[in-house]
XYZ file of C-alpha atoms in Angstrom:
614
model
C -22.760 0.777 -60.691
C -24.940 -1.368 -62.865
C -27.282 0.396 -65.276
C -30.857 0.065 -63.972
C -33.772 -0.833 -66.166
C -35.953 2.192 -66.908
C -39.741 2.045 -67.204
C -41.619 3.862 -69.949
C -42.386 7.482 -69.172
C -45.926 8.843 -69.201
C -46.706 12.438 -70.183
C -50.499 12.479 -70.581
C -52.201 14.964 -72.847
C -55.759 16.207 -72.661
C -56.465 15.249 -76.284
C -56.866 11.542 -75.518
C -59.693 10.254 -73.271
C -57.129 8.347 -71.256
C -54.797 11.338 -71.150
C -52.140 9.976 -73.537
C -50.710 11.210 -76.786
C -50.665 9.005 -79.884
C -46.960 8.273 -79.391
C -47.552 7.275 -75.778
C -50.433 4.993 -76.743
C -48.011 3.222 -79.051
C -45.425 2.990 -76.262
C -48.018 1.498 -73.927
C -48.621 -1.436 -76.266
C -46.582 -4.579 -75.568
C -43.329 -4.520 -77.545
C -40.382 -6.790 -77.914
C -37.903 -5.581 -75.288
C -34.898 -6.446 -77.448
C -36.321 -4.496 -80.378
C -37.141 -1.538 -78.146
C -33.651 -1.571 -76.671
C -32.057 -1.738 -80.112
C -34.211 1.143 -81.345
C -33.263 3.248 -78.334
C -29.575 2.491 -78.846
C -29.855 3.435 -82.505
C -31.568 6.703 -81.624
C -28.820 7.542 -79.123
C -26.129 6.756 -81.685
C -27.822 8.908 -84.319
C -28.000 11.841 -81.908
C -24.357 11.385 -80.924
C -23.085 11.369 -84.529
C -25.276 13.861 -86.391
C -24.051 17.381 -87.098
C -26.047 19.982 -85.154
C -26.622 23.401 -86.629
C -26.233 25.463 -83.477
C -25.052 25.292 -79.910
C -28.650 24.930 -78.757
C -29.170 21.994 -81.103
C -25.971 20.454 -79.743
C -27.327 20.778 -76.204
C -30.474 18.889 -77.154
C -28.516 16.316 -79.193
C -26.443 15.624 -76.083
C -29.610 14.924 -74.087
C -30.877 12.602 -76.813
C -27.502 10.828 -76.987
C -27.763 10.257 -73.232
C -31.194 8.657 -73.640
C -33.060 11.455 -71.845
C -36.796 11.095 -72.364
C -38.195 13.950 -70.272
C -37.080 17.344 -69.003
C -38.846 19.692 -66.598
C -38.545 23.435 -66.775
C -39.794 26.969 -67.230
C -39.171 28.952 -70.423
C -37.452 32.352 -70.431
C -35.341 34.806 -72.394
C -31.802 33.494 -72.029
C -32.755 29.825 -72.365
C -35.049 30.463 -75.343
C -32.663 29.152 -78.041
C -32.431 25.823 -76.207
C -36.210 25.576 -75.931
C -36.505 26.375 -79.628
C -34.268 23.393 -80.393
C -36.138 21.264 -77.867
C -39.384 21.723 -79.784
C -38.111 19.420 -82.538
C -36.608 16.872 -80.158
C -37.624 13.405 -79.012
C -37.213 14.697 -75.436
C -40.602 15.460 -73.887
C -40.852 18.639 -71.853
C -43.098 19.237 -68.854
C -43.619 22.938 -68.246
C -43.827 23.547 -64.514
C -45.435 26.477 -62.720
C -42.234 27.489 -60.909
C -38.572 26.603 -61.308
C -38.454 25.089 -57.832
C -41.209 22.740 -58.940
C -39.152 21.850 -62.008
C -36.048 20.929 -60.047
C -37.959 18.859 -57.475
C -39.843 17.051 -60.240
C -36.565 16.298 -62.028
C -35.044 15.099 -58.770
C -37.898 12.675 -58.106
C -37.944 11.533 -61.736
C -34.274 10.617 -61.415
C -34.832 8.793 -58.115
C -37.561 6.628 -59.661
C -35.682 5.998 -62.917
C -32.200 5.566 -61.502
C -30.823 7.984 -64.113
C -30.279 11.745 -63.814
C -33.386 13.876 -64.028
C -33.095 17.016 -66.148
C -34.396 20.506 -65.357
C -34.122 23.752 -67.305
C -34.478 27.424 -66.410
C -33.553 30.818 -67.717
C -30.916 33.143 -66.270
C -31.184 35.289 -63.160
C -34.307 34.444 -61.119
C -34.909 31.303 -63.150
C -31.517 29.944 -62.153
C -31.692 31.109 -58.540
C -35.126 29.515 -58.180
C -33.436 26.189 -58.935
C -30.908 26.546 -56.115
C -33.051 25.054 -53.329
C -33.728 21.920 -55.358
C -30.112 21.604 -56.472
C -28.985 21.876 -52.848
C -31.580 19.258 -51.932
C -30.232 16.869 -54.571
C -26.676 17.531 -53.410
C -27.472 16.705 -49.781
C -29.242 13.488 -50.803
C -26.720 12.454 -53.485
C -29.375 12.496 -56.210
C -28.200 12.447 -59.827
C -29.544 15.418 -61.737
C -28.577 17.787 -64.560
C -29.602 21.443 -64.529
C -29.371 23.562 -67.672
C -29.560 27.317 -67.170
C -29.646 30.140 -69.660
C -27.192 33.020 -69.289
C -26.774 36.479 -70.786
C -24.402 36.687 -73.788
C -20.756 36.117 -72.916
C -19.673 39.692 -73.649
C -22.273 40.973 -71.174
C -21.298 38.696 -68.294
C -20.184 40.801 -65.355
C -22.029 43.945 -66.504
C -25.130 43.416 -64.328
C -27.183 42.846 -67.453
C -30.904 42.188 -67.259
C -31.534 38.862 -65.467
C -27.823 38.213 -65.002
C -26.626 36.166 -62.052
C -23.299 34.443 -61.475
C -24.992 31.057 -61.679
C -21.730 29.112 -61.640
C -20.605 30.948 -58.522
C -23.965 30.649 -56.789
C -24.304 26.909 -57.430
C -20.675 25.819 -56.989
C -21.181 24.861 -53.305
C -24.246 22.713 -54.063
C -23.252 20.911 -57.267
C -21.016 17.946 -57.833
C -19.498 20.041 -60.619
C -20.724 22.892 -62.784
C -19.680 24.307 -66.138
C -19.759 27.648 -67.914
C -20.150 26.961 -71.614
C -17.838 29.177 -73.667
C -17.662 27.452 -77.060
C -20.494 26.476 -79.406
C -18.369 23.630 -80.774
C -17.852 22.152 -77.290
C -21.160 22.839 -75.580
C -22.752 19.529 -76.640
C -19.871 17.484 -75.280
C -19.955 19.540 -72.092
C -23.632 18.770 -71.542
C -23.003 15.086 -72.210
C -20.125 15.026 -69.741
C -22.225 16.778 -67.089
C -25.017 14.226 -67.533
C -22.623 11.270 -67.264
C -20.770 12.767 -64.303
C -23.998 13.213 -62.332
C -24.433 9.430 -62.130
C -20.780 8.366 -61.926
C -19.505 7.176 -58.570
C -21.392 8.939 -55.819
C -24.354 10.553 -57.608
C -25.064 14.263 -57.411
C -26.348 17.275 -59.327
C -24.383 18.954 -62.098
C -25.131 22.199 -63.922
C -24.248 23.756 -67.267
C -24.654 27.521 -67.645
C -25.435 28.400 -71.265
C -24.733 31.955 -72.509
C -27.124 32.989 -75.230
C -24.420 33.659 -77.806
C -23.073 30.126 -77.314
C -26.456 28.505 -77.874
C -27.155 30.788 -80.864
C -23.671 30.122 -82.287
C -23.192 27.847 -85.283
C -21.559 24.432 -85.010
C -21.475 21.192 -86.957
C -19.480 19.206 -84.415
C -21.203 15.970 -83.291
C -21.687 15.682 -79.548
C -20.446 12.102 -79.195
C -21.459 9.698 -76.445
C -21.884 11.193 -72.972
C -18.758 10.303 -71.012
C -17.584 11.272 -67.541
C -13.935 12.267 -67.057
C -11.679 9.289 -66.354
C -10.631 10.794 -63.034
C -14.254 10.694 -61.853
C -14.694 6.945 -62.410
C -14.058 5.149 -59.107
C -12.845 1.617 -58.527
C -15.844 -0.599 -57.873
C -13.966 -3.309 -55.993
C -12.622 -2.669 -52.526
C -9.107 -3.500 -51.450
C -8.932 -7.187 -50.527
C -7.193 -6.490 -47.228
C -9.988 -4.116 -46.251
C -12.579 -6.724 -47.162
C -10.812 -9.512 -45.268
C -10.454 -7.398 -42.133
C -14.117 -6.421 -42.212
C -15.160 -10.024 -42.833
C -13.222 -11.238 -39.796
C -14.877 -8.568 -37.625
C -18.325 -9.683 -38.789
C -17.498 -13.348 -38.200
C -16.360 -12.621 -34.645
C -19.402 -10.526 -33.751
C -22.065 -11.712 -31.363
C -24.517 -8.913 -32.102
C -23.955 -7.838 -35.728
C -26.320 -5.316 -37.278
C -26.677 -4.137 -40.882
C -27.298 -0.431 -41.402
C -28.397 0.178 -44.994
C -28.348 3.776 -46.215
C -29.429 5.580 -49.345
C -26.258 4.458 -51.107
C -27.600 0.898 -51.189
C -30.509 2.103 -53.317
C -28.539 4.539 -55.458
C -25.901 1.886 -56.079
C -28.559 -0.627 -57.195
C -27.350 -2.888 -54.410
C -30.663 -3.875 -52.821
C -30.506 -7.405 -54.195
C -27.027 -7.931 -52.741
C -27.969 -6.248 -49.445
C -31.004 -8.452 -48.969
C -29.092 -11.600 -49.849
C -26.258 -10.688 -47.466
C -28.499 -10.060 -44.463
C -30.618 -13.139 -45.080
C -27.717 -15.488 -45.717
C -26.061 -14.634 -42.404
C -29.333 -13.891 -40.526
C -28.213 -10.432 -39.492
C -30.901 -7.946 -38.346
C -31.296 -4.840 -40.494
C -32.006 -1.198 -39.772
C -32.085 1.482 -42.454
C -31.599 5.193 -42.583
C -34.507 7.317 -43.850
C -32.922 7.601 -47.316
C -32.405 3.841 -47.175
C -36.099 3.084 -46.660
C -37.100 0.343 -49.099
C -33.623 -1.136 -49.389
C -34.831 -4.011 -47.194
C -38.508 -5.086 -47.002
C -40.080 -3.772 -43.824
C -42.300 -6.838 -43.528
C -39.247 -9.121 -43.355
C -38.631 -10.647 -39.916
C -35.055 -9.347 -39.957
C -36.079 -5.745 -40.581
C -36.266 -3.345 -37.637
C -37.301 -0.420 -39.876
C -35.409 2.865 -39.822
C -33.356 4.437 -37.071
C -32.575 7.935 -35.882
C -34.419 10.897 -34.412
C -37.892 9.541 -35.208
C -36.942 5.965 -36.002
C -38.438 2.975 -34.256
C -37.487 2.277 -30.678
C -36.316 -1.212 -31.577
C -34.056 0.055 -34.375
C -32.438 2.536 -32.024
C -32.036 -0.093 -29.311
C -30.327 -2.403 -31.795
C -27.884 0.354 -32.780
C -27.207 1.082 -29.125
C -26.323 -2.545 -28.302
C -24.768 -3.950 -31.473
C -21.127 -4.982 -31.229
C -20.532 -4.811 -35.006
C -22.290 -2.236 -37.158
C -22.118 -3.035 -40.879
C -22.942 0.359 -42.389
C -23.394 0.450 -46.162
C -23.914 3.643 -48.157
C -24.581 6.078 -45.323
C -22.949 9.361 -44.388
C -23.950 9.119 -40.692
C -25.826 12.421 -40.599
C -26.908 13.919 -37.289
C -30.552 12.910 -37.726
C -29.364 9.300 -37.657
C -26.637 9.434 -35.042
C -27.905 11.850 -32.434
C -24.847 12.518 -30.309
C -21.907 11.073 -32.256
C -20.026 10.246 -29.054
C -22.887 7.999 -27.931
C -23.716 6.454 -31.307
C -23.349 2.646 -31.408
C -21.147 2.835 -28.291
C -20.398 -0.897 -28.099
C -19.764 -1.458 -31.793
C -16.844 -1.869 -34.083
C -17.903 -0.065 -37.258
C -17.546 -1.512 -40.735
C -18.211 1.364 -43.142
C -18.761 0.596 -46.817
C -18.965 3.616 -49.116
C -17.958 4.559 -52.636
C -16.884 8.031 -51.506
C -13.697 7.959 -49.418
C -14.526 11.438 -48.102
C -17.349 9.938 -46.043
C -15.139 7.420 -44.244
C -14.661 8.542 -40.625
C -16.080 11.990 -41.435
C -18.739 11.775 -38.718
C -18.371 8.309 -37.182
C -14.985 6.617 -36.883
C -14.712 3.557 -39.110
C -12.787 0.714 -37.497
C -12.948 -1.138 -40.798
C -13.173 1.211 -43.798
C -14.168 -0.496 -47.040
C -14.155 1.806 -50.050
C -16.021 0.631 -53.131
C -19.339 0.149 -54.883
C -22.026 -1.137 -52.502
C -23.174 -4.067 -54.649
C -19.628 -5.135 -55.481
C -18.378 -4.878 -51.906
C -21.329 -6.809 -50.476
C -20.527 -9.628 -52.884
C -16.896 -9.450 -51.788
C -17.861 -9.595 -48.110
C -20.234 -12.473 -48.751
C -17.475 -14.494 -50.375
C -14.929 -13.587 -47.695
C -17.159 -14.628 -44.798
C -18.392 -17.904 -46.220
C -21.513 -19.656 -45.001
C -19.753 -21.981 -42.600
C -18.067 -19.106 -40.786
C -21.169 -16.967 -40.314
C -21.755 -15.449 -36.863
C -24.301 -17.106 -34.584
C -27.114 -14.562 -34.361
C -29.970 -16.609 -32.903
C -29.995 -15.043 -29.442
C -29.332 -11.578 -30.870
C -32.289 -11.860 -33.230
C -34.441 -12.973 -30.299
C -33.348 -9.881 -28.364
C -34.283 -7.640 -31.290
C -37.711 -9.299 -31.407
C -38.158 -8.537 -27.702
C -37.437 -4.867 -28.332
C -39.938 -4.919 -31.174
C -42.609 -6.126 -28.751
C -41.521 -3.741 -25.991
C -41.563 -0.601 -28.155
C -44.308 -1.166 -30.752
C -45.284 1.510 -33.267
C -48.858 1.968 -32.083
C -51.201 4.786 -31.152
C -54.551 5.217 -29.417
C -57.680 6.337 -31.223
C -60.964 7.648 -29.873
C -63.829 7.815 -32.390
C -65.083 10.972 -30.699
C -61.713 12.754 -30.983
C -60.011 14.254 -34.061
C -58.604 11.803 -36.585
C -55.081 10.534 -35.964
C -52.736 11.082 -38.907
C -51.249 7.609 -38.478
C -54.681 6.128 -39.137
C -54.976 8.023 -42.421
C -51.544 6.862 -43.593
C -52.295 3.245 -42.725
C -55.685 3.409 -44.456
C -54.107 4.496 -47.742
C -51.311 1.947 -47.336
C -53.855 -0.868 -46.944
C -55.747 0.284 -50.035
C -52.767 0.700 -52.374
C -50.378 -1.681 -54.091
C -47.174 -2.772 -52.363
C -45.065 -1.056 -55.035
C -46.775 2.347 -54.897
C -44.560 5.423 -54.894
C -44.848 7.655 -51.833
C -43.587 11.231 -51.961
C -43.673 13.671 -49.074
C -43.054 17.223 -48.088
C -41.150 17.879 -44.884
C -42.482 17.971 -41.340
C -44.565 15.768 -39.094
C -46.457 14.334 -42.050
C -43.157 13.142 -43.550
C -42.348 11.199 -40.384
C -45.799 9.614 -40.188
C -45.549 8.598 -43.842
C -42.152 7.028 -43.117
C -43.268 5.331 -39.905
C -46.707 3.971 -40.768
C -46.344 2.936 -44.395
C -44.821 -0.485 -45.025
C -42.108 -0.132 -47.674
C -41.046 -3.232 -49.534
C -39.277 -1.944 -52.645
C -36.425 0.480 -53.324
C -37.109 3.900 -54.866
C -40.670 3.924 -53.527
C -40.066 6.458 -50.729
C -39.241 9.761 -52.407
C -38.562 12.550 -49.953
C -36.262 15.390 -48.980
C -33.841 14.163 -46.338
C -30.686 16.155 -45.720
C -31.960 19.616 -46.675
C -35.482 19.089 -45.324
C -37.251 21.064 -48.053
C -40.876 21.904 -47.366
C -43.012 21.798 -50.507
C -41.086 18.896 -52.017
C -43.989 16.437 -52.070
C -46.302 17.667 -54.862
C -43.680 18.419 -57.552
C -41.933 15.175 -56.573
C -45.196 13.312 -57.140
C -45.397 14.865 -60.608
C -41.849 13.746 -61.389
C -42.504 10.267 -60.012
C -45.742 9.946 -61.985
C -44.068 10.920 -65.260
C -41.221 8.491 -64.569
C -43.323 5.538 -63.446
C -45.033 2.773 -65.350
C -48.711 3.522 -65.886
C -49.761 0.740 -63.522
C -47.716 2.040 -60.578
C -49.654 4.188 -58.115
C -48.339 7.532 -56.804
C -49.390 9.213 -53.569
C -48.021 12.319 -51.901
C -48.358 13.099 -48.218
C -48.118 16.799 -47.449
C -48.666 19.031 -44.459
C -50.801 22.142 -44.778
C -47.791 24.452 -44.450
C -45.637 22.376 -46.769
C -48.348 21.984 -49.422
C -48.955 25.725 -49.617
C -45.333 26.324 -50.634
C -45.646 24.607 -54.040
C -49.408 24.269 -54.478
C -49.184 26.035 -57.852
C -47.812 22.802 -59.323
C -51.300 21.340 -58.978
C -52.059 23.226 -62.191
C -49.412 21.100 -63.927
C -50.895 17.863 -62.605
C -54.304 18.940 -63.923
C -52.975 20.091 -67.300
C -51.104 16.812 -67.809
C -53.972 14.756 -66.330
C -51.594 12.968 -63.977
C -53.116 10.289 -61.808
C -51.721 11.271 -58.402
C -53.324 11.470 -54.980
C -52.228 14.233 -52.603
C -53.131 13.755 -48.945
C -52.789 16.905 -46.862
C -52.443 15.999 -43.180
C -53.912 19.295 -42.057
C -53.340 20.312 -38.449
C -53.242 24.091 -39.076
C -49.690 24.268 -37.785
C -46.169 23.931 -39.002
C -46.465 20.798 -36.952
C -42.859 19.892 -36.279
C -42.061 23.448 -35.225
C -45.091 23.436 -32.910
C -43.951 20.093 -31.429
C -40.485 21.506 -30.665
C -41.988 24.713 -29.278
C -44.094 22.655 -26.893
C -41.109 20.550 -25.853
C -38.334 23.141 -25.659
C -39.865 26.658 -25.839
C -42.585 26.455 -23.168
C -45.370 26.173 -25.720
C -44.743 29.563 -27.316
C -46.293 29.003 -30.748
C -44.631 31.978 -32.389
C -45.322 31.949 -36.162
C -46.193 28.243 -36.232
C -49.993 28.327 -35.994
C -51.585 28.316 -39.448
C -55.280 28.762 -38.619
C -55.664 30.862 -41.782
C -55.350 27.893 -44.139
C -57.689 27.625 -47.151
C -60.046 24.720 -47.721
C -57.702 22.550 -49.760
C -60.471 20.370 -51.182
C -62.267 23.453 -52.504
C -59.009 24.929 -53.778
C -58.247 21.664 -55.589
C -61.556 21.962 -57.450
C -60.649 25.519 -58.479
C -57.459 24.138 -60.039
C -59.491 21.480 -61.858
C -58.514 18.592 -59.612
C -60.887 16.496 -57.512
C -61.210 17.544 -53.884
C -62.092 15.400 -50.877
C -62.276 16.122 -47.165
C -61.836 14.038 -44.034
C -63.191 15.393 -40.758
C -63.841 12.231 -38.749
C -63.027 8.538 -38.750
C -66.258 7.614 -40.516
C -65.093 9.619 -43.545
C -61.823 7.783 -44.035
C -62.845 4.573 -45.778
C -65.124 6.212 -48.346
C -62.699 9.051 -49.084
C -59.753 6.688 -49.526
C -61.735 4.575 -51.964
C -63.063 7.542 -53.932
C -59.756 9.424 -54.115
C -57.871 6.398 -55.376
C -60.614 5.544 -57.861
C -60.504 9.014 -59.415
C -58.537 8.939 -62.680
C -56.581 12.152 -62.380
C -55.137 14.410 -59.696
C -57.029 14.421 -56.418
C -56.451 16.242 -53.145
C -57.616 14.930 -49.781
C -57.845 17.619 -47.095
C -57.531 15.421 -44.007
C -58.196 17.396 -40.842
C -56.201 15.636 -38.158
C -55.631 15.973 -34.434
C -53.724 19.278 -34.144
C -52.024 18.156 -30.934
C -50.679 14.846 -32.240
C -46.900 14.566 -32.058
C -44.305 12.347 -33.726
C -42.847 9.681 -31.449
C -40.468 8.017 -30.809
C -38.173 11.036 -30.660
C -34.483 11.311 -29.878
C -33.725 14.823 -28.662
C -31.125 16.648 -30.744
C -27.656 15.474 -29.741
C -28.930 12.758 -27.382
C -28.111 9.049 -27.491
C -30.250 6.882 -29.785
C -31.166 4.569 -26.930
C -32.601 7.487 -24.949
C -35.620 7.984 -27.174
C -38.783 9.534 -25.804
C -42.226 8.057 -26.293
C -43.993 11.127 -24.878
C -43.218 14.800 -24.293
C -42.579 14.370 -20.563
C -39.688 11.984 -21.380
C -37.730 14.590 -23.360
């Protein structure tokens, strides 16, 4: 994969009227990019070659050698030596209110930057509090490095205070994890873990750091961070695979591109867009692939799956050649696997051979880097041999008109959540970052926001982690250029799970806007209870919610409230104008549901537009 450009980080401080430290004010001034790059390279080389004094200093030197600018974490006993070394480092640290907040913030930071985010926690409960976020990153193939403290080596296995078998607990949800057992090697281990996280198919790695190892003396330089040779995949696909796939695409009458999260993670959006446009092939995305293709492009049918657009699901149902790039074909996309793309030959491009034919049989497997393979396919097809897609594109346009993404509003009825999402979308820049929690609000944010750029939709997909949105917004804000806007859509139930991180946003004076689509339910659970459990709202009604706008003020943020349509315009303008963290408590129609909807295990083409169709 190519190395993406990384924007300057922002870690505001209350000492400056604009919330920036002196160093950050200097970074915000225009600089010569070549000079900045050379300085960064020199700093990495110095960190890689200097002699550390301790294992903890080697850990931090490894982060500096990898070019890490920011880490997120919570201090504690077993990780204390590492934090002590961090205090003298060029790596900024954002102290979070809870370890789960730290891991989600690091995850989102890495998504925005295109490099692994870094989180830190102490042993025992600190480490176990990271597990949800590590599992989330694993499911979504997000590059991330977790550093956890551990009791001294000679106490491991004795049930010492705050001891947990962190390596054993996290083995199922990491790409690889390490138990550090040598002060001389710990720096190289951390560097390898960082490099491995972003090599091939990205994923989270973890290094468990016993206290005696980080306290131990060492003068061994950490070297450059390098992944093991065995982990470095071939970028180019086998030519025979490429030729076979190219012939299938040429012979298709109804070809369809399906772009997944791997297109974004592989920095292949430029190649994906060029490929689809050159051959005039309609495009659908997965939810993790949102932003890989501009949703305002005539070829784009938006995203497919359980709550995808009707026209995207119709295209998948009727395509005769599905060109799937960087997707694992999860059940939220496919519905019933036996009925998924029933008329199609499947071309599956992925860097991980384990994904080929795991869920959906690949008629034409093509194993390699997404950007590289798309270039190979482009060359193999050739412009003169492109499929004729005119009538197929016209059919897709008909489905777009037949199944529009619209909704009815009544000024005398409660506010529709879709209206709130669209109002913020219209008021914000095209390249704004959108983070979400998980639930109905996540689907509305995905459906009714127009995404044009990669890495702008930051959400929890495979694990479906409620509470992801606010800490993710913090991570995205720290990672983003100062002129990029950040908004988080949360549900009332989801927001309450990590609301403590609002204290971090206030302390750091982060300019983020949190919009709570408040229906006093765990909305998606309530929707399923209505559809499949005879309306038995067991444990899903949250009519005991606090006033989030008032609570935001107690944290030191700015609170706003929406109760009716007449409030929306003024609140949107005021919330976005506020220079700092703001929370909009938007009271929405509690009975509004997310449609279209494909029932679990059903065929994509059998989507419901109302409850009585399920």
